[in-house]
Amino acid sequence: MTPQNVIFTTLLVASLLFFCWSVYRRFSLLCYGQPEERLDQPARRLSEMFLYAFAQLRVLRKPFGLNHFVIFWSFVILALANGEFLVNGVFPSVSLALLPEGVHRVLLFAFDVVSLLTLFAIAFSFIRRLVVKPPYLDSLYVKGKSPEAFLILSFIALLMLAYFGMHGSLAALGMENDPAAMPISSLVGAWLGPHPSLIGTVYSVSWWLHALVLFAFICFLPHSKHMHILTAIPNCYFGALTWPATQPREKFEKGAVYGVGSVERFTWKDLFDSFSCTECGRCQAACPATNTGKALNPRQIVHAIKTNLLENSQALREGRKGTLPLIGDEGEGTNTEDAIWSCTTCGACMEACPVLIEQMPKIIKMRRHLVETESRFPEELLNLFENMEQRSNPWGIAPGERAKWVSTLPIKPFVAGETEYLLYVGCAGSFDSRAKQVTVALATVLNAAGVSWGILGKDEKCCGDSLRRLGNEYLFEKMALENVELFRERGVTKVITLCPHCLTTLKNDYRQYGLELEVVHQSELIAELIASGRIALDKKDDSFGRIAYHDPCYLGRHNDIFDAPRTLVQATTGSTAVEAERHGRNSFCCGAGGGRMWMEEFTGERVNHARVDELLAQKPDTICVACPYCMTMVEDGLKDKGAGQVRVRDVVEVLAEGLLRKNA
Amino acid sequence: MLVVVCVKQVPDTTQVQIDPVTNTLIREGVPFIVNPYDTHAVEQALRFKDRFGCRVAAISMGPPNAEATLRKALAQGVDRAVLLSDRTFGGADTLATSKVLAAAIEKLAQEEEVGVVICGKQTIDGDTAQVGPGIATRLSFSQLTLVDRVDELDLSGKKIRVSRKLEGRHEHVEAPLPVLLTVVRELNRPRYPTVAMRLESADAQVEVWDNKVLQLDVNTIGLKGSPTWVSRIFSPERAKGEMLGDGVHDPEGAAQLLIDKMLEKDLLAL
Ligand SMILES: Cc1cc2nc3c(=O)[nH]c(=O)nc-3n(C[C@H](O)[C@H](O)[C@H](O)COP(=O)(O)OP(=O)(O)OC[C@H]3O[C@@H](n4cnc5c(N)ncnc54)[C@H](O)[C@@H]3O)c2cc1C
Ligand code: SF4
Ligand code: SF4
């Protein structure tokens, strides 16, 4: 062994030991998290991992994602080259040259090209961070121009330069056995050729540079945000197999703990998520709260969990409670209550995250702690909770008034065996004066199509959506159990809902109570009726002018219903609705979800103003919605913006008015 | 020291309708709630508990199902709950009601000195606001009604300083203990029970005291002991209002007329 081998081997072993120790220290912290099943259905998990981690589907949604795609795949390919380098440094006789010549050629070519591509990609990354930095790269505690980011980028660039230095020198010395397969190294060799005195130095400097940077990288990796190189792939494997629109049940028994008030109350997967965050800022770019200047940034929620876990790790290892609170005002490792209450549960963060981190469920877990254990929540919610508990509706209106909207229509109660569908009107459709008009429109359309439907009338109860999203799981459970019992008693199997919040609750949440209903949103059912010819329109109604459609989060992102409401518009007017800049899966919340409907908005711009601005940019005459909360938010927003001339219609109102005009 | 809160179960009046034929309240199927003012009384008692470590007992006179009201107080954190329930207590007016409540407080005082009794300002069904003062009179306690802020409770000096919310003004007063307070909603924001407290309260014991316990003369309580009788309950005829100005063409003028009218009728406190 040469002294060089000895030094190399010693440093390599030291870095690998340090790496393993660091990784062990970090990953062993996952044991303090709560259990959660994330190992089922390995085949599906592998395919998700392939799509999101290797094919980088989410990463590629943003144009600059291509840059990351290049770096990622270069990394994978160069892992071989670096592996060879490390082994070769210890055992100089072992190298990839032992492989069949054809294979080795291809590899050498790939290493060369990919290293050059990486250099370009790193240059673009530098430019992006230094010159054209998008604002979402900065969060409160992690900046786009952080030394860490530049250090890592420099490490990668140095590795590539060193690679060309080494192989260029070898090519210049004629020691590269297949220079034709290495176009860039050969080019470097050609430059070095005229300076023979330099070649030796360039080789040694490059070789040591390559070695030292690689060792530094190995040591630094588990302590930086580049930890995601290790965690992102498994995180995609462990990702939620079904979109997490619902929250898990809690067990209510004496001595139980509710929600998450300290970091070890999160599940191991929540903690693993926090180790996997790349600090890419895509969630924060999509978040309606962050976008309108609220205290909440989903990225910071994830970052705070990681920071908190690391800060409290010593205490946890010693079996003590951590000293840094998870919820509070103590900076980087804590989440403020204000942030926790600012979430509209719109899910845009989860939709944006390239590594399938689930930010929103973590927020609801902390809300559960605040409501159920601490009894601490914004003042406005006290009324809401009392109204829900005492009168089963958010406004606290007498339950006897639930069926008042019926007064003008011949409507029958739901009777199992005689009526096909239960129309679950919901609180807004029953009590809110504007939403009641939508209910009436829906009723006339259903009647026109000859659908067999009925209502529960004053026996109908609130579904409890807001309670669950606000973390008042105890009360939600009480209401859910009452409803499940009521539906069973009445023999309800097929339900039409007017409101996407009722839809999601009846369809996704009540399943946890063993109630499997066939729940459709009104727009879905009506789209089917159009398709089957039970509703016939002439597609000519132009009285709505230019229509812009706003996707409600709980209809679209949370329940995958994008086309049906657009079909109603198309069928009535003959033209497609225009789209806001952010629409479909990437739609921007109206601001009312997650119980925000019942809270004041004290900081920053109002979410509904931001959304209305975006819709108005399409110069619509009519804005279409498919949710009573969106209706309120958009109407209020238009009024505040002095754009009262723009009409707001639920899609079913458009259809109902179209039918009326056609038949007139 | 023991703090006693009086809580009453009342029908949710927003859901009570008047029978158009008999002109009486239709009480069937109307859910019961805790008299809203009493939830503020409970909160104040619990704040004394948080601050001074005193114990809190909640008492209620009513039918057996009034137990639910006391359970709610238990969920919020009171230490003891006593339901005063006996057929002979039924049909009581404010005089007979306060007699039973006062007797119960005296009985509690045999075990532990009662320093403060807290009542709501009034109920939303009977609306008399007489029960609190009735209890104070019977027990010879100081009497501070319409309290909207407690400035100081001085246990060693045995006195209390509060602010009273009167029409258009506030009064700052001090009184020696023992004292009875009746409280208004502005006093505080009642706490929301935690799940743990709710589960605890579900199995907590609500003591039931009947007249065997209180040993009151049956001629002085319940219907027999009630000198006031309700002869008729009816909803008042709504007098038709008048049109003021022209709101369509001159909204500001109409608004001014409305304000003048309200000032003239003394409907606006300035
Ligand atoms: C249908 C009906 C019929 C009635 N008939 C008669 C009648 O024939 N004659 C008559 O005199 N009155 C009658 N009442 C009124 C009845 O006497 C009162 O409801 C009762 O005495 C309490 O008075 P209040 O509700 O006005 O309480 P208020 O004096 O307004 O209550 C003030 C506070 O006292 C406390 N308090 C009051 N009642 C209780 C209680 N039961 N337990 C614990 N704390 C309490 C609470 O803290 C409450 O906030 C009738 C009421 C109703 C609704
Ligand atoms: S769910 Fe919506 S509001 Fe909540 S953190 Fe995610 S993006 Fe922001
Ligand atoms: S949570 Fe996901 S989207 Fe947000 S910064 Fe981290 S990796 Fe990016």
mmCIF file with all atom_site columns, N, CA and C in Angstrom, chain A residues 391-439:
data_model
loop_
_atom_site.group_PDB
_atom_site.id
_atom_site.type_symbol
_atom_site.label_atom_id
_atom_site.label_alt_id
_atom_site.label_comp_id
_atom_site.label_asym_id
_atom_site.label_entity_id
_atom_site.label_seq_id
_atom_site.pdbx_PDB_ins_code
_atom_site.Cartn_x
_atom_site.Cartn_y
_atom_site.Cartn_z
_atom_site.occupancy
_atom_site.B_iso_or_equiv
_atom_site.pdbx_formal_charge
_atom_site.auth_seq_id
_atom_site.auth_comp_id
_atom_site.auth_asym_id
_atom_site.auth_atom_id
_atom_site.pdbx_PDB_model_num
ATOM 1   N N  . ARG A 1 391 ? -77.362 23.020 18.502 1.00 0.00 ? 391 ARG A N  1
ATOM 2   C CA . ARG A 1 391 ? -78.397 23.146 17.464 1.00 0.00 ? 391 ARG A CA 1
ATOM 3   C C  . ARG A 1 391 ? -78.004 22.486 16.151 1.00 0.00 ? 391 ARG A C  1
ATOM 4   N N  . SER A 1 392 ? -76.866 21.808 16.158 1.00 0.00 ? 392 SER A N  1
ATOM 5   C CA . SER A 1 392 ? -76.430 21.057 14.987 1.00 0.00 ? 392 SER A CA 1
ATOM 6   C C  . SER A 1 392 ? -76.355 21.886 13.710 1.00 0.00 ? 392 SER A C  1
ATOM 7   N N  . ASN A 1 393 ? -76.004 23.140 13.850 1.00 0.00 ? 393 ASN A N  1
ATOM 8   C CA . ASN A 1 393 ? -75.665 23.927 12.672 1.00 0.00 ? 393 ASN A CA 1
ATOM 9   C C  . ASN A 1 393 ? -74.770 25.077 13.109 1.00 0.00 ? 393 ASN A C  1
ATOM 10  N N  . PRO A 1 394 ? -73.922 25.571 12.212 1.00 0.00 ? 394 PRO A N  1
ATOM 11  C CA . PRO A 1 394 ? -72.914 26.542 12.631 1.00 0.00 ? 394 PRO A CA 1
ATOM 12  C C  . PRO A 1 394 ? -73.475 27.893 13.058 1.00 0.00 ? 394 PRO A C  1
ATOM 13  N N  . TRP A 1 395 ? -74.657 28.225 12.591 1.00 0.00 ? 395 TRP A N  1
ATOM 14  C CA . TRP A 1 395 ? -75.186 29.552 12.927 1.00 0.00 ? 395 TRP A CA 1
ATOM 15  C C  . TRP A 1 395 ? -75.990 29.544 14.225 1.00 0.00 ? 395 TRP A C  1
ATOM 16  N N  . GLY A 1 396 ? -76.311 28.366 14.702 1.00 0.00 ? 396 GLY A N  1
ATOM 17  C CA . GLY A 1 396 ? -77.122 28.302 15.921 1.00 0.00 ? 396 GLY A CA 1
ATOM 18  C C  . GLY A 1 396 ? -78.587 28.631 15.665 1.00 0.00 ? 396 GLY A C  1
ATOM 19  N N  . ILE A 1 397 ? -79.020 28.443 14.419 1.00 0.00 ? 397 ILE A N  1
ATOM 20  C CA . ILE A 1 397 ? -80.431 28.676 14.098 1.00 0.00 ? 397 ILE A CA 1
ATOM 21  C C  . ILE A 1 397 ? -81.231 27.469 14.605 1.00 0.00 ? 397 ILE A C  1
ATOM 22  N N  . ALA A 1 398 ? -82.488 27.713 14.984 1.00 0.00 ? 398 ALA A N  1
ATOM 23  C CA . ALA A 1 398 ? -83.302 26.622 15.521 1.00 0.00 ? 398 ALA A CA 1
ATOM 24  C C  . ALA A 1 398 ? -83.408 25.502 14.493 1.00 0.00 ? 398 ALA A C  1
ATOM 25  N N  . PRO A 1 399 ? -83.108 24.250 14.909 1.00 0.00 ? 399 PRO A N  1
ATOM 26  C CA . PRO A 1 399 ? -83.157 23.125 13.962 1.00 0.00 ? 399 PRO A CA 1
ATOM 27  C C  . PRO A 1 399 ? -84.507 22.995 13.267 1.00 0.00 ? 399 PRO A C  1
ATOM 28  N N  . GLY A 1 400 ? -85.558 23.474 13.936 1.00 0.00 ? 400 GLY A N  1
ATOM 29  C CA . GLY A 1 400 ? -86.892 23.387 13.345 1.00 0.00 ? 400 GLY A CA 1
ATOM 30  C C  . GLY A 1 400 ? -87.001 24.146 12.031 1.00 0.00 ? 400 GLY A C  1
ATOM 31  N N  . GLU A 1 401 ? -86.046 25.069 11.801 1.00 0.00 ? 401 GLU A N  1
ATOM 32  C CA . GLU A 1 401 ? -86.134 25.892 10.584 1.00 0.00 ? 401 GLU A CA 1
ATOM 33  C C  . GLU A 1 401 ? -85.406 25.271 9.403  1.00 0.00 ? 401 GLU A C  1
ATOM 34  N N  . ARG A 1 402 ? -84.864 24.077 9.606  1.00 0.00 ? 402 ARG A N  1
ATOM 35  C CA . ARG A 1 402 ? -84.040 23.461 8.577  1.00 0.00 ? 402 ARG A CA 1
ATOM 36  C C  . ARG A 1 402 ? -84.762 23.267 7.243  1.00 0.00 ? 402 ARG A C  1
ATOM 37  N N  . ALA A 1 403 ? -86.025 22.933 7.318  1.00 0.00 ? 403 ALA A N  1
ATOM 38  C CA . ALA A 1 403 ? -86.718 22.599 6.069  1.00 0.00 ? 403 ALA A CA 1
ATOM 39  C C  . ALA A 1 403 ? -87.501 23.780 5.505  1.00 0.00 ? 403 ALA A C  1
ATOM 40  N N  . LYS A 1 404 ? -87.231 24.977 6.022  1.00 0.00 ? 404 LYS A N  1
ATOM 41  C CA . LYS A 1 404 ? -88.028 26.132 5.583  1.00 0.00 ? 404 LYS A CA 1
ATOM 42  C C  . LYS A 1 404 ? -87.897 26.446 4.096  1.00 0.00 ? 404 LYS A C  1
ATOM 43  N N  . TRP A 1 405 ? -86.721 26.106 3.524  1.00 0.00 ? 405 TRP A N  1
ATOM 44  C CA . TRP A 1 405 ? -86.519 26.415 2.104  1.00 0.00 ? 405 TRP A CA 1
ATOM 45  C C  . TRP A 1 405 ? -87.536 25.704 1.229  1.00 0.00 ? 405 TRP A C  1
ATOM 46  N N  . VAL A 1 406 ? -88.142 24.651 1.774  1.00 0.00 ? 406 VAL A N  1
ATOM 47  C CA . VAL A 1 406 ? -89.060 23.827 1.014  1.00 0.00 ? 406 VAL A CA 1
ATOM 48  C C  . VAL A 1 406 ? -90.375 24.547 0.722  1.00 0.00 ? 406 VAL A C  1
ATOM 49  N N  . SER A 1 407 ? -90.676 25.557 1.547  1.00 0.00 ? 407 SER A N  1
ATOM 50  C CA . SER A 1 407 ? -92.030 26.114 1.559  1.00 0.00 ? 407 SER A CA 1
ATOM 51  C C  . SER A 1 407 ? -92.651 26.335 0.186  1.00 0.00 ? 407 SER A C  1
ATOM 52  N N  . THR A 1 408 ? -91.817 26.675 -0.821 1.00 0.00 ? 408 THR A N  1
ATOM 53  C CA . THR A 1 408 ? -92.407 27.000 -2.113 1.00 0.00 ? 408 THR A CA 1
ATOM 54  C C  . THR A 1 408 ? -92.513 25.790 -3.040 1.00 0.00 ? 408 THR A C  1
ATOM 55  N N  . LEU A 1 409 ? -92.006 24.642 -2.597 1.00 0.00 ? 409 LEU A N  1
ATOM 56  C CA . LEU A 1 409 ? -91.908 23.511 -3.519 1.00 0.00 ? 409 LEU A CA 1
ATOM 57  C C  . LEU A 1 409 ? -92.608 22.274 -2.968 1.00 0.00 ? 409 LEU A C  1
ATOM 58  N N  . PRO A 1 410 ? -93.130 21.445 -3.864 1.00 0.00 ? 410 PRO A N  1
ATOM 59  C CA . PRO A 1 410 ? -93.709 20.186 -3.397 1.00 0.00 ? 410 PRO A CA 1
ATOM 60  C C  . PRO A 1 410 ? -92.596 19.166 -3.195 1.00 0.00 ? 410 PRO A C  1
ATOM 61  N N  . ILE A 1 411 ? -92.122 19.037 -1.964 1.00 0.00 ? 411 ILE A N  1
ATOM 62  C CA . ILE A 1 411 ? -90.988 18.146 -1.729 1.00 0.00 ? 411 ILE A CA 1
ATOM 63  C C  . ILE A 1 411 ? -91.343 17.066 -0.734 1.00 0.00 ? 411 ILE A C  1
ATOM 64  N N  . LYS A 1 412 ? -90.883 15.866 -1.039 1.00 0.00 ? 412 LYS A N  1
ATOM 65  C CA . LYS A 1 412 ? -91.272 14.727 -0.206 1.00 0.00 ? 412 LYS A CA 1
ATOM 66  C C  . LYS A 1 412 ? -90.149 14.345 0.746  1.00 0.00 ? 412 LYS A C  1
ATOM 67  N N  . PRO A 1 413 ? -90.540 13.798 1.867  1.00 0.00 ? 413 PRO A N  1
ATOM 68  C CA . PRO A 1 413 ? -89.506 13.262 2.753  1.00 0.00 ? 413 PRO A CA 1
ATOM 69  C C  . PRO A 1 413 ? -88.911 11.986 2.152  1.00 0.00 ? 413 PRO A C  1
ATOM 70  N N  . PHE A 1 414 ? -87.690 11.680 2.549  1.00 0.00 ? 414 PHE A N  1
ATOM 71  C CA . PHE A 1 414 ? -87.039 10.461 2.077  1.00 0.00 ? 414 PHE A CA 1
ATOM 72  C C  . PHE A 1 414 ? -87.684 9.252  2.745  1.00 0.00 ? 414 PHE A C  1
ATOM 73  N N  . VAL A 1 415 ? -88.093 8.271  1.950  1.00 0.00 ? 415 VAL A N  1
ATOM 74  C CA . VAL A 1 415 ? -88.628 7.019  2.499  1.00 0.00 ? 415 VAL A CA 1
ATOM 75  C C  . VAL A 1 415 ? -87.883 5.866  1.833  1.00 0.00 ? 415 VAL A C  1
ATOM 76  N N  . ALA A 1 416 ? -87.193 5.057  2.641  1.00 0.00 ? 416 ALA A N  1
ATOM 77  C CA . ALA A 1 416 ? -86.424 3.939  2.085  1.00 0.00 ? 416 ALA A CA 1
ATOM 78  C C  . ALA A 1 416 ? -87.359 3.031  1.291  1.00 0.00 ? 416 ALA A C  1
ATOM 79  N N  . GLY A 1 417 ? -86.877 2.555  0.143  1.00 0.00 ? 417 GLY A N  1
ATOM 80  C CA . GLY A 1 417 ? -87.705 1.665  -0.666 1.00 0.00 ? 417 GLY A CA 1
ATOM 81  C C  . GLY A 1 417 ? -88.528 2.422  -1.693 1.00 0.00 ? 417 GLY A C  1
ATOM 82  N N  . GLU A 1 418 ? -88.973 3.632  -1.309 1.00 0.00 ? 418 GLU A N  1
ATOM 83  C CA . GLU A 1 418 ? -89.778 4.422  -2.247 1.00 0.00 ? 418 GLU A CA 1
ATOM 84  C C  . GLU A 1 418 ? -88.941 5.470  -2.951 1.00 0.00 ? 418 GLU A C  1
ATOM 85  N N  . THR A 1 419 ? -88.014 6.068  -2.203 1.00 0.00 ? 419 THR A N  1
ATOM 86  C CA . THR A 1 419 ? -87.197 7.140  -2.771 1.00 0.00 ? 419 THR A CA 1
ATOM 87  C C  . THR A 1 419 ? -85.820 6.586  -3.076 1.00 0.00 ? 419 THR A C  1
ATOM 88  N N  . GLU A 1 420 ? -85.272 6.981  -4.228 1.00 0.00 ? 420 GLU A N  1
ATOM 89  C CA . GLU A 1 420 ? -83.948 6.462  -4.576 1.00 0.00 ? 420 GLU A CA 1
ATOM 90  C C  . GLU A 1 420 ? -82.852 7.220  -3.817 1.00 0.00 ? 420 GLU A C  1
ATOM 91  N N  . TYR A 1 421 ? -82.862 8.532  -3.951 1.00 0.00 ? 421 TYR A N  1
ATOM 92  C CA . TYR A 1 421 ? -81.782 9.324  -3.361 1.00 0.00 ? 421 TYR A CA 1
ATOM 93  C C  . TYR A 1 421 ? -82.245 10.123 -2.156 1.00 0.00 ? 421 TYR A C  1
ATOM 94  N N  . LEU A 1 422 ? -81.357 10.220 -1.182 1.00 0.00 ? 422 LEU A N  1
ATOM 95  C CA . LEU A 1 422 ? -81.559 11.227 -0.145 1.00 0.00 ? 422 LEU A CA 1
ATOM 96  C C  . LEU A 1 422 ? -80.835 12.487 -0.621 1.00 0.00 ? 422 LEU A C  1
ATOM 97  N N  . LEU A 1 423 ? -81.542 13.601 -0.664 1.00 0.00 ? 423 LEU A N  1
ATOM 98  C CA . LEU A 1 423 ? -80.832 14.866 -0.895 1.00 0.00 ? 423 LEU A CA 1
ATOM 99  C C  . LEU A 1 423 ? -80.437 15.377 0.481  1.00 0.00 ? 423 LEU A C  1
ATOM 100 N N  . TYR A 1 424 ? -79.122 15.315 0.765  1.00 0.00 ? 424 TYR A N  1
ATOM 101 C CA . TYR A 1 424 ? -78.617 15.835 2.034  1.00 0.00 ? 424 TYR A CA 1
ATOM 102 C C  . TYR A 1 424 ? -78.332 17.321 1.787  1.00 0.00 ? 424 TYR A C  1
ATOM 103 N N  . VAL A 1 425 ? -79.225 18.152 2.266  1.00 0.00 ? 425 VAL A N  1
ATOM 104 C CA . VAL A 1 425 ? -79.176 19.580 1.905  1.00 0.00 ? 425 VAL A CA 1
ATOM 105 C C  . VAL A 1 425 ? -77.977 20.270 2.550  1.00 0.00 ? 425 VAL A C  1
ATOM 106 N N  . GLY A 1 426 ? -77.686 19.903 3.785  1.00 0.00 ? 426 GLY A N  1
ATOM 107 C CA . GLY A 1 426 ? -76.565 20.537 4.489  1.00 0.00 ? 426 GLY A CA 1
ATOM 108 C C  . GLY A 1 426 ? -76.979 21.847 5.120  1.00 0.00 ? 426 GLY A C  1
ATOM 109 N N  . CYS A 1 427 ? -76.134 22.373 6.010  1.00 0.00 ? 427 CYS A N  1
ATOM 110 C CA . CYS A 1 427 ? -76.504 23.569 6.778  1.00 0.00 ? 427 CYS A CA 1
ATOM 111 C C  . CYS A 1 427 ? -76.618 24.800 5.905  1.00 0.00 ? 427 CYS A C  1
ATOM 112 N N  . ALA A 1 428 ? -75.647 25.009 5.002  1.00 0.00 ? 428 ALA A N  1
ATOM 113 C CA . ALA A 1 428 ? -75.702 26.215 4.170  1.00 0.00 ? 428 ALA A CA 1
ATOM 114 C C  . ALA A 1 428 ? -76.944 26.160 3.294  1.00 0.00 ? 428 ALA A C  1
ATOM 115 N N  . GLY A 1 429 ? -77.142 25.036 2.641  1.00 0.00 ? 429 GLY A N  1
ATOM 116 C CA . GLY A 1 429 ? -78.296 24.887 1.749  1.00 0.00 ? 429 GLY A CA 1
ATOM 117 C C  . GLY A 1 429 ? -79.623 25.028 2.480  1.00 0.00 ? 429 GLY A C  1
ATOM 118 N N  . SER A 1 430 ? -79.616 24.807 3.794  1.00 0.00 ? 430 SER A N  1
ATOM 119 C CA . SER A 1 430 ? -80.853 24.903 4.570  1.00 0.00 ? 430 SER A CA 1
ATOM 120 C C  . SER A 1 430 ? -81.074 26.276 5.190  1.00 0.00 ? 430 SER A C  1
ATOM 121 N N  . PHE A 1 431 ? -79.964 26.920 5.602  1.00 0.00 ? 431 PHE A N  1
ATOM 122 C CA . PHE A 1 431 ? -80.130 28.140 6.402  1.00 0.00 ? 431 PHE A CA 1
ATOM 123 C C  . PHE A 1 431 ? -79.618 29.416 5.733  1.00 0.00 ? 431 PHE A C  1
ATOM 124 N N  . ASP A 1 432 ? -78.595 29.304 4.880  1.00 0.00 ? 432 ASP A N  1
ATOM 125 C CA . ASP A 1 432 ? -77.992 30.497 4.296  1.00 0.00 ? 432 ASP A CA 1
ATOM 126 C C  . ASP A 1 432 ? -78.879 30.991 3.159  1.00 0.00 ? 432 ASP A C  1
ATOM 127 N N  . SER A 1 433 ? -79.247 32.267 3.193  1.00 0.00 ? 433 SER A N  1
ATOM 128 C CA . SER A 1 433 ? -80.280 32.714 2.262  1.00 0.00 ? 433 SER A CA 1
ATOM 129 C C  . SER A 1 433 ? -79.827 32.570 0.802  1.00 0.00 ? 433 SER A C  1
ATOM 130 N N  . ARG A 1 434 ? -78.558 32.823 0.515  1.00 0.00 ? 434 ARG A N  1
ATOM 131 C CA . ARG A 1 434 ? -78.094 32.699 -0.868 1.00 0.00 ? 434 ARG A CA 1
ATOM 132 C C  . ARG A 1 434 ? -78.026 31.220 -1.269 1.00 0.00 ? 434 ARG A C  1
ATOM 133 N N  . ALA A 1 435 ? -77.505 30.398 -0.362 1.00 0.00 ? 435 ALA A N  1
ATOM 134 C CA . ALA A 1 435 ? -77.371 28.979 -0.691 1.00 0.00 ? 435 ALA A CA 1
ATOM 135 C C  . ALA A 1 435 ? -78.733 28.315 -0.838 1.00 0.00 ? 435 ALA A C  1
ATOM 136 N N  . LYS A 1 436 ? -79.734 28.846 -0.130 1.00 0.00 ? 436 LYS A N  1
ATOM 137 C CA . LYS A 1 436 ? -81.079 28.274 -0.258 1.00 0.00 ? 436 LYS A CA 1
ATOM 138 C C  . LYS A 1 436 ? -81.576 28.388 -1.703 1.00 0.00 ? 436 LYS A C  1
ATOM 139 N N  . GLN A 1 437 ? -81.179 29.459 -2.385 1.00 0.00 ? 437 GLN A N  1
ATOM 140 C CA . GLN A 1 437 ? -81.581 29.601 -3.792 1.00 0.00 ? 437 GLN A CA 1
ATOM 141 C C  . GLN A 1 437 ? -80.974 28.473 -4.632 1.00 0.00 ? 437 GLN A C  1
ATOM 142 N N  . VAL A 1 438 ? -79.746 28.084 -4.265 1.00 0.00 ? 438 VAL A N  1
ATOM 143 C CA . VAL A 1 438 ? -79.098 26.988 -4.989 1.00 0.00 ? 438 VAL A CA 1
ATOM 144 C C  . VAL A 1 438 ? -79.864 25.689 -4.737 1.00 0.00 ? 438 VAL A C  1
ATOM 145 N N  . THR A 1 439 ? -80.283 25.490 -3.481 1.00 0.00 ? 439 THR A N  1
ATOM 146 C CA . THR A 1 439 ? -81.039 24.278 -3.158 1.00 0.00 ? 439 THR A CA 1
ATOM 147 C C  . THR A 1 439 ? -82.303 24.214 -3.998 1.00 0.00 ? 439 THR A C  1
#
